[in-house]
Coordinates of C-alpha atoms and ligand atoms in Angstrom, one line a residue:
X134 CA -23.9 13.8 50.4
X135 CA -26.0 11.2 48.5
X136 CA -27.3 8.4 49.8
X137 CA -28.8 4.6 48.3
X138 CA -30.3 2.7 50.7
X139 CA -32.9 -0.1 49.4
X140 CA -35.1 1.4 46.3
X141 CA -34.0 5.3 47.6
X142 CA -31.5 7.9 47.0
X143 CA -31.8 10.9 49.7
X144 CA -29.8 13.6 50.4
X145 CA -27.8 14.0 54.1
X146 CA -25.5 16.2 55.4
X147 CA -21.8 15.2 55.7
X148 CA -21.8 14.2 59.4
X149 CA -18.9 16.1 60.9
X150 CA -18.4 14.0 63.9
X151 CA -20.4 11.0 64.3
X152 CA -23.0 12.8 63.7
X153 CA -22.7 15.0 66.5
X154 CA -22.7 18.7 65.5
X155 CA -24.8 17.8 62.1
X156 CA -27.7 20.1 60.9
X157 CA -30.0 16.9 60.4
X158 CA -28.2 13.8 62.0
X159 CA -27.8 10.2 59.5
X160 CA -25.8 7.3 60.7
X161 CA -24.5 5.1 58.0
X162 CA -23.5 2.6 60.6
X163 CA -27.9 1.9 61.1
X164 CA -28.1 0.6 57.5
X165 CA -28.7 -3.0 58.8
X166 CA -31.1 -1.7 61.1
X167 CA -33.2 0.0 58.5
X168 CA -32.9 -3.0 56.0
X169 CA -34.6 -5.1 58.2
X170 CA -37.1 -2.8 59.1
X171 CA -38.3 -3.1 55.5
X172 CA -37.8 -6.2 55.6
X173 CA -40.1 -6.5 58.7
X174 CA -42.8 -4.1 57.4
X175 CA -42.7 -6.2 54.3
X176 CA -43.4 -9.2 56.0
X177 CA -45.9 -8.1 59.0
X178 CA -48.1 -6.7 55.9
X179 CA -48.6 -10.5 55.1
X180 CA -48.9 -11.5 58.8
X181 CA -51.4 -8.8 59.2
X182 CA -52.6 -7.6 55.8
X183 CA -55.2 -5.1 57.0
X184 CA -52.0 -2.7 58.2
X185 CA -51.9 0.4 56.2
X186 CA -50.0 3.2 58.2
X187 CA -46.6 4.0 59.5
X188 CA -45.2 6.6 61.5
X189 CA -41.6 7.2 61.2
X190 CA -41.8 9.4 64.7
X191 CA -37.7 10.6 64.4
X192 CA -37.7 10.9 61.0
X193 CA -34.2 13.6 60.8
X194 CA -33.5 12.7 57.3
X195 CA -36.2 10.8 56.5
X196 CA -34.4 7.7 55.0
X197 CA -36.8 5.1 57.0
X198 CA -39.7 6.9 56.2
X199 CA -38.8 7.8 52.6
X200 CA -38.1 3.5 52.5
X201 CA -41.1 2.6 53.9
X202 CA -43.2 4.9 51.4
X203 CA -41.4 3.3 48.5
X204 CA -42.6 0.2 49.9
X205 CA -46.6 1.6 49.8
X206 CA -46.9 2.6 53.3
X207 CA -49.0 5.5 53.9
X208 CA -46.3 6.7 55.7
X209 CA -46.2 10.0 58.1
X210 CA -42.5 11.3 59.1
X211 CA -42.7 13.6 62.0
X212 CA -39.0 15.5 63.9
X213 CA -39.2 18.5 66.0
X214 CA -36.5 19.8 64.1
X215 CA -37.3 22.5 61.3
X216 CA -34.0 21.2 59.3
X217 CA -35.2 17.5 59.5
X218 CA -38.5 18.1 58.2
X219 CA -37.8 20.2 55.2
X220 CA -35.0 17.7 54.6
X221 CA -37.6 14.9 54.7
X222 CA -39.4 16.9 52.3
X223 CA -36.5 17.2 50.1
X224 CA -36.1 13.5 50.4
X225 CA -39.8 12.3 49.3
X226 CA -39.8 15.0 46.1
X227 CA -36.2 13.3 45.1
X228 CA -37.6 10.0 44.9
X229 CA -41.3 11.3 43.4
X230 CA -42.6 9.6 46.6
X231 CA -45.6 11.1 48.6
X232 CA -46.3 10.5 52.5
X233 CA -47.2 13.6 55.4
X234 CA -44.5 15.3 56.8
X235 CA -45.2 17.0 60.1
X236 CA -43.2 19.3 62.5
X237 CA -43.8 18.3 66.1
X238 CA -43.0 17.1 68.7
X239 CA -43.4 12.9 67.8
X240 CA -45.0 12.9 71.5
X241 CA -47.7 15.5 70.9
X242 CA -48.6 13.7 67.6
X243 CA -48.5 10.1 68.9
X244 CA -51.0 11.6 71.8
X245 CA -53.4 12.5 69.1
X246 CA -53.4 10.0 66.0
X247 CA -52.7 6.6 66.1
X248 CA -50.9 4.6 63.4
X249 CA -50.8 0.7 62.4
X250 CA -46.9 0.7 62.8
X251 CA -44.9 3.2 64.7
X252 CA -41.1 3.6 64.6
X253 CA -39.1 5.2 67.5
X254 CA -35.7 5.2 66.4
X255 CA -34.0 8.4 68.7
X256 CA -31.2 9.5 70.5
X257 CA -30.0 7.2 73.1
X258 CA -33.2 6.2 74.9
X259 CA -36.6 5.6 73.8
X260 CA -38.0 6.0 77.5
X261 CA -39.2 9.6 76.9
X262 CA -41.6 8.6 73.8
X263 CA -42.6 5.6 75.4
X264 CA -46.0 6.4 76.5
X265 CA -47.3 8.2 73.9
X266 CA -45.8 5.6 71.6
X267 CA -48.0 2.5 73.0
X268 CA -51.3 5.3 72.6
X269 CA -49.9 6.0 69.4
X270 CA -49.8 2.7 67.9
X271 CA -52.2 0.1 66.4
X272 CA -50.7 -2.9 66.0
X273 CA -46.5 -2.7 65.7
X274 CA -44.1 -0.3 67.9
X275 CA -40.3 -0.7 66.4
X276 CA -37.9 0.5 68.7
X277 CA -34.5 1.6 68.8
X278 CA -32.2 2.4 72.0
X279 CA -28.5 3.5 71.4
X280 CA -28.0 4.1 75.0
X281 CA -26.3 0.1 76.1
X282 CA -24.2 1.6 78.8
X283 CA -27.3 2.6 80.9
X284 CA -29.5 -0.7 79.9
X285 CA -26.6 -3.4 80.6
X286 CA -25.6 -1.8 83.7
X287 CA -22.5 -0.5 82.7
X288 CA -24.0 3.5 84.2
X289 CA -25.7 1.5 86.5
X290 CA -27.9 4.7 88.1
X291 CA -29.2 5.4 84.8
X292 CA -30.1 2.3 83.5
X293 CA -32.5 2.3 86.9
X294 CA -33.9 5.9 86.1
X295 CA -34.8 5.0 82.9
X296 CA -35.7 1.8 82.7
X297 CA -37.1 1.4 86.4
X298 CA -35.4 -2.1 86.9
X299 CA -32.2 -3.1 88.3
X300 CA -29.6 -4.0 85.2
X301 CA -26.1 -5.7 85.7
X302 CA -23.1 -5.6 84.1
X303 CA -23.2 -9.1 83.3
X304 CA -20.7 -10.8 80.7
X305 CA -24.4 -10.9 78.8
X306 CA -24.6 -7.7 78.6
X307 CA -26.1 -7.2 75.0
X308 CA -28.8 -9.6 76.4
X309 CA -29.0 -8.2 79.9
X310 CA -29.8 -4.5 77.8
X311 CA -32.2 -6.1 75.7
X312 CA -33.6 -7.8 78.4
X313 CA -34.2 -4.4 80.3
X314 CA -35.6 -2.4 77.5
X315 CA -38.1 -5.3 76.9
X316 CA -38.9 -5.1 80.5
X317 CA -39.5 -1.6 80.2
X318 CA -41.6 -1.5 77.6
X319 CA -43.9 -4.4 78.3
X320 CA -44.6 -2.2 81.4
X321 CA -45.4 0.6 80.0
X322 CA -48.0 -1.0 77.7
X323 CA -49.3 -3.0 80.7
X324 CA -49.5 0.0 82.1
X325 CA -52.9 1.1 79.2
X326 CA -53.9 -2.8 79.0
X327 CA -51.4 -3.4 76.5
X328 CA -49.7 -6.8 75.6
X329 CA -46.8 -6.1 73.9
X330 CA -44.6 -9.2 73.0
X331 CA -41.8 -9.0 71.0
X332 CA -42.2 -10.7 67.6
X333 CA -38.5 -9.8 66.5
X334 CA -35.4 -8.5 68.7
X335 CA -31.3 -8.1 67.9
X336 CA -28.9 -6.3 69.3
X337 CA -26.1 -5.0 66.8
X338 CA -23.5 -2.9 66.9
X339 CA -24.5 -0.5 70.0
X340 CA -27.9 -0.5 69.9
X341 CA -31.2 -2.7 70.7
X342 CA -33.9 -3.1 68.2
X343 CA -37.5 -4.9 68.7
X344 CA -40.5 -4.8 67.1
X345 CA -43.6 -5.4 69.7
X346 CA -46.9 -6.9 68.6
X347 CA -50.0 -5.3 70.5
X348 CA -52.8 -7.2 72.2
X349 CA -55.6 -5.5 73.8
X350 CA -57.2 -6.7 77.4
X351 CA -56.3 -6.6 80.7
X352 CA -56.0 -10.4 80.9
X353 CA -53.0 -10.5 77.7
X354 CA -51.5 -7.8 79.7
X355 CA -50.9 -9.8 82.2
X356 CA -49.6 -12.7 80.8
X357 CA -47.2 -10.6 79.6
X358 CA -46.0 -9.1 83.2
X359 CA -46.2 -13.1 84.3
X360 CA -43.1 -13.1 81.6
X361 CA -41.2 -10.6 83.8
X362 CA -38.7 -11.6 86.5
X363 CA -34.8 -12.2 87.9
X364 CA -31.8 -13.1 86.7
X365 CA -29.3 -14.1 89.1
X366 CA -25.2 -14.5 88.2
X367 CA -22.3 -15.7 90.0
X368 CA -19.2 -12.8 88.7
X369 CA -16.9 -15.7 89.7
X370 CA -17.9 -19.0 88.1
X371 CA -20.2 -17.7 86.0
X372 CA -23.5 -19.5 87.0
X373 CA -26.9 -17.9 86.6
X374 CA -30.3 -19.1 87.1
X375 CA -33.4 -16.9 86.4
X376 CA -36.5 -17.2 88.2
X377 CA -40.4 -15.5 87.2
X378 CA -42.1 -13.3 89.3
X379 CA -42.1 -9.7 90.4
X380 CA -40.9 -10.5 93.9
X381 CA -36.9 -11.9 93.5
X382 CA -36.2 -15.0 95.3
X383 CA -32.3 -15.4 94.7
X384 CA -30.8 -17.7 96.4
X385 CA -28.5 -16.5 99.4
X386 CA -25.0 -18.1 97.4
X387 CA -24.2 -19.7 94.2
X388 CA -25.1 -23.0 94.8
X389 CA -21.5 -23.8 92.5
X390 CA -18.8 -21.8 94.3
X391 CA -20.5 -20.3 97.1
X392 CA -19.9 -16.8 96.2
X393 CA -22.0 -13.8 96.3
X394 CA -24.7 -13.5 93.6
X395 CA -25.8 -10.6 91.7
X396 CA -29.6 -10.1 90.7
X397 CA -30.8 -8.0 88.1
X398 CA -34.4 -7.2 87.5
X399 CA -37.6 -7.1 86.6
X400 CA -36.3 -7.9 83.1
X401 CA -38.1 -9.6 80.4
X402 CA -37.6 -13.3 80.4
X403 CA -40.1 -15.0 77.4
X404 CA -38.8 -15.5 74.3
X405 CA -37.4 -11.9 72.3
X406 CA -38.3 -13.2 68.9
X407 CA -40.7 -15.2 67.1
X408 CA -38.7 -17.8 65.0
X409 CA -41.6 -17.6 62.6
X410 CA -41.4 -13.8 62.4
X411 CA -37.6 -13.9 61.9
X412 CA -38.2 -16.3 58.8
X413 CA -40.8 -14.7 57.3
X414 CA -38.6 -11.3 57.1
X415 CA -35.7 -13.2 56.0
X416 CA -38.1 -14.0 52.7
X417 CA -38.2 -10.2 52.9
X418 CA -34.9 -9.3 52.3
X419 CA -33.9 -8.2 49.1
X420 CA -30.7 -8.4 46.7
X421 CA -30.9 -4.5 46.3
X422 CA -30.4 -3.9 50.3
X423 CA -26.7 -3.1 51.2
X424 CA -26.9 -5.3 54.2
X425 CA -28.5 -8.4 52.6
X426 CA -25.7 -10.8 53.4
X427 CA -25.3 -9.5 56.8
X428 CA -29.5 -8.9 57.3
X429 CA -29.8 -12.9 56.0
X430 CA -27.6 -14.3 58.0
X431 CA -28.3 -12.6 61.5
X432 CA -32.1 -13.1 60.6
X433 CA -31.2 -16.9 60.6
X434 CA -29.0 -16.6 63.5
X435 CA -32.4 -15.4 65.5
X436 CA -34.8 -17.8 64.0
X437 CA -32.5 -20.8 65.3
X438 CA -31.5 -19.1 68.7
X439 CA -33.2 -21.0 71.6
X440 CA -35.1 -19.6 73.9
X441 CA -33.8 -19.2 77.1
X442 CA -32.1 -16.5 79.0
X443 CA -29.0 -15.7 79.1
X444 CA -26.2 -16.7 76.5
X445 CA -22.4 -17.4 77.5
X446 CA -19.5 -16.9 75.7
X447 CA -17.7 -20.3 74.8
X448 CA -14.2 -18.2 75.3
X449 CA -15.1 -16.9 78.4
X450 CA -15.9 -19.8 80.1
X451 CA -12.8 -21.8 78.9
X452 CA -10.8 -19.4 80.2
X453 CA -12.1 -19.5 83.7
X454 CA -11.9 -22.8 83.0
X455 CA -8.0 -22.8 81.9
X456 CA -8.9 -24.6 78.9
X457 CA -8.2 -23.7 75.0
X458 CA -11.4 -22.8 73.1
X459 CA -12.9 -25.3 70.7
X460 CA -14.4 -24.4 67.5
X461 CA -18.4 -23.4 68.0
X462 CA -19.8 -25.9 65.8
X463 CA -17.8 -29.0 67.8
X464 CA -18.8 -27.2 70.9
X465 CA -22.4 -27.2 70.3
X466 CA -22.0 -30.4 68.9
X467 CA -20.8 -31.9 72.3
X468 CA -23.9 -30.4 74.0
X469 CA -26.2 -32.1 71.8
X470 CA -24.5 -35.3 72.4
X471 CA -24.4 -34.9 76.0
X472 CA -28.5 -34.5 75.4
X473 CA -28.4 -30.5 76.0
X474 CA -30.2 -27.6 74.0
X475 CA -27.9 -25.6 72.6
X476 CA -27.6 -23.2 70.0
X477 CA -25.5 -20.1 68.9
X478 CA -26.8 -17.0 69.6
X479 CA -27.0 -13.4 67.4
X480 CA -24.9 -11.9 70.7
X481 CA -21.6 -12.5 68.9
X482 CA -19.4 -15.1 67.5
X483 CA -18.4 -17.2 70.1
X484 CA -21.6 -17.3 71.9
X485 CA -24.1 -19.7 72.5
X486 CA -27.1 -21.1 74.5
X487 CA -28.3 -23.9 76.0
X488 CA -30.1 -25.5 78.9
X489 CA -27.4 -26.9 81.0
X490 CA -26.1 -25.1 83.4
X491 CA -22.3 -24.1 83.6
X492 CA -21.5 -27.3 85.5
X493 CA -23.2 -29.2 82.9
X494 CA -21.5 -27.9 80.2
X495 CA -18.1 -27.9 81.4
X496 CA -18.6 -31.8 81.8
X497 CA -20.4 -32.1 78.6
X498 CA -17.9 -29.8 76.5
X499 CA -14.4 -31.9 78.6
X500 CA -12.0 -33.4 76.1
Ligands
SAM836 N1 -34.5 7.6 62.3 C1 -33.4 8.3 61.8 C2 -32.6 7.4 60.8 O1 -32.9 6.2 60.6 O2 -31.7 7.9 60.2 C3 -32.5 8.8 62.8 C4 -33.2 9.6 63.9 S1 -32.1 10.6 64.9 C5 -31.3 9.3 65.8 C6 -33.2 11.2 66.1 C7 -34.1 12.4 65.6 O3 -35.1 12.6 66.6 C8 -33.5 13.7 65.4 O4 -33.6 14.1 64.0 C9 -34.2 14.7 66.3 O5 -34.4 16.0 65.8 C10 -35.5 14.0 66.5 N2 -36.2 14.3 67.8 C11 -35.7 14.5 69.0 N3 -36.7 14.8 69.9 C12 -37.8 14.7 69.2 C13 -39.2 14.8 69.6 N4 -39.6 15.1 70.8 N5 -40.1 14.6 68.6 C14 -39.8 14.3 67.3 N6 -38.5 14.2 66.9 C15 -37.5 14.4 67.8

């Protein structure tokens, strides 16, 4: 079947199940994801304006790769799959566009060249392309994990395989994910010297997405693990506190309701997105992208979000409360009043943060 995403037509295969069973796998559901990934290389060329190069390291089809060549990116797309490549192929001579395709295994290849921007966009977890990623890249990794179960704690064993931290299935659970795969990767990179802070983050639809800025030096790199740390969050009344450091000092009870805490961690605790970032890509996105209305409008969901982890969920919280909900706006409204931070968050529609406490907003939000 055809395809138009942004300035490019490819060809796919009709994906049978969800993709599963394809000869080259393409998931419409992704177009946001890829939208603002043109919309961030877009921009990040004018933050950085010496960047030439982009490796599209999963490429299957090719569609991010074909994009980002039709936005003059010297662009390599690299699967292990024989189908995916000559599809890629395919993909660049349909759109008279030009860029290296390469067969191989994206770890092999990110071992051995290194590239301004790289994209890691797989199967569930990036985990196994991590390392060679951060060797692999120059200035911009973009990553994609599909596997939230593991990462919010929901398969708790795996998300502690993977991830080597301890996630929780939290009624933040987008965040907590994010949070984890952040934590992950800033580790990794530490790992080689690496600061790697993340200069724009969502989570949409079953997946995580970030794109992490690098910084060379042993010194950045550890600012960066300073940023690591605990969450820690009462199941009953809802309460969390978060506290930095690699060593977890949770308190014994939830100081609210006395009962048992749960502490997930080292996750990634400094800010996920740099408003800046988010508004310059926003500038980036373009009336012939399929997502534009959806891209512009989560793109200034993220620029506004405050900074401070982790969000709750207005609906949530009345309920435990035994209260009706309020409208979102109003709600915020009261928290500003009451002389609270507050905003709503990307994490869904009746979510929001702030930096009062669930006490405090209870009081602040009462009739
Ligand atoms: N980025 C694509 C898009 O936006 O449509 C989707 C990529 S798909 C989720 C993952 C791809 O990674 C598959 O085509 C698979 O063949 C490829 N892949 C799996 N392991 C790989 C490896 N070690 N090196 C390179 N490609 C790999």
């Amino acid at each position: 079947m055809r395809v138009s995403e942004g300035r490019v037509t490819v060809t796919v295969p009709e994906q049978p199940d969800a993709g599963k069973g394809a000869d080259v796998f393409f998931n419409p559901v992704q177009e946001l994801n890829r939208d603002i990934t043109v919309a961030a290389l877009r921009a990040y060329r004018e933050r950085t304006p010496r960047v030439s190069t982009y490796l599209d390291a999963t490429a299957a089809s090719g569609i991010r790769g074909v994009r980002a060549a039709a936005n003059d990116w010297e662009t390599t797309l690299c699967d292990i799959d024989d189908d995916a490549t000559a599809l890629c192929e395919q993909n660049l001579e349909r759109n008279d566009l030009a860029a290296s395709v390469r067969r191989s295994d994206a770890n092999v290849l990110m071992h051995s060249e290194a590239f301004d921007v790289v994209d890691v966009d797989p199967f569930g977890t990036p985990i196994p392309f991590a390392d060679a990623a951060i060797q692999g890249t120059k200035h911009l990794l973009c990553v994609t994990a599909t596997d939230t179960a593991p990462l919010c704690g929901a398969h708790f064993e795996s998300g502690v395989r993977s991830y080597g931290a301890v996630p929780r299935n939290t009624e933040f659970h987008a965040e907590m994910g994010m949070r984890v795969l952040l934590s992950a990767m800033v580790r990794t990179a530490a790992r080689y010297d690496i600061a790697a802070r993340p200069i724009l983050s969502h989570a949409t639809k079953h997946y995580a997405r970030t794109y992490l800025e690098f910084d060379h030096g042993a010194k950045v790199a550890n600012d960066c693990i300073d940023e690591l740390g605990y969450v820690h969050h009462c199941q009953h009344c809802l309460w969390r506190d978060h506290d930095f450091g690699l060593i977890a000092d949770a308190p014994e009870a939830c100081p609210v309701c006395e009962k048992h805490l749960q502490t997930a961690g080292p996750i990634w605790l400094g800010r996920t997105c740099d408003p800046a970032f988010a508004d310059a890509v926003s500038e980036q996105v373009t009336e012939e992208m399929g997502t534009a209305d959806e891209a512009t409008e989560l793109l200034a969901t993220l620029k506004a979000e405050i900074d401070t982890p982790t969000h709750y969920d207005q609906h949530r919280l009345c309920k435990r409360w035994g209260r009706g909900a309020e409208a979102m706006d109003e709600f915020i409204e009261k928290l500003h009043d009451a002389g609270y931070e507050a905003s709503r968050t990307h994490y869904g529609g009746t979510t929001f943060k702030t930096d009062a406490d669930v006490v405090e907003i209870r009081e602040a939000t009462a009739e």
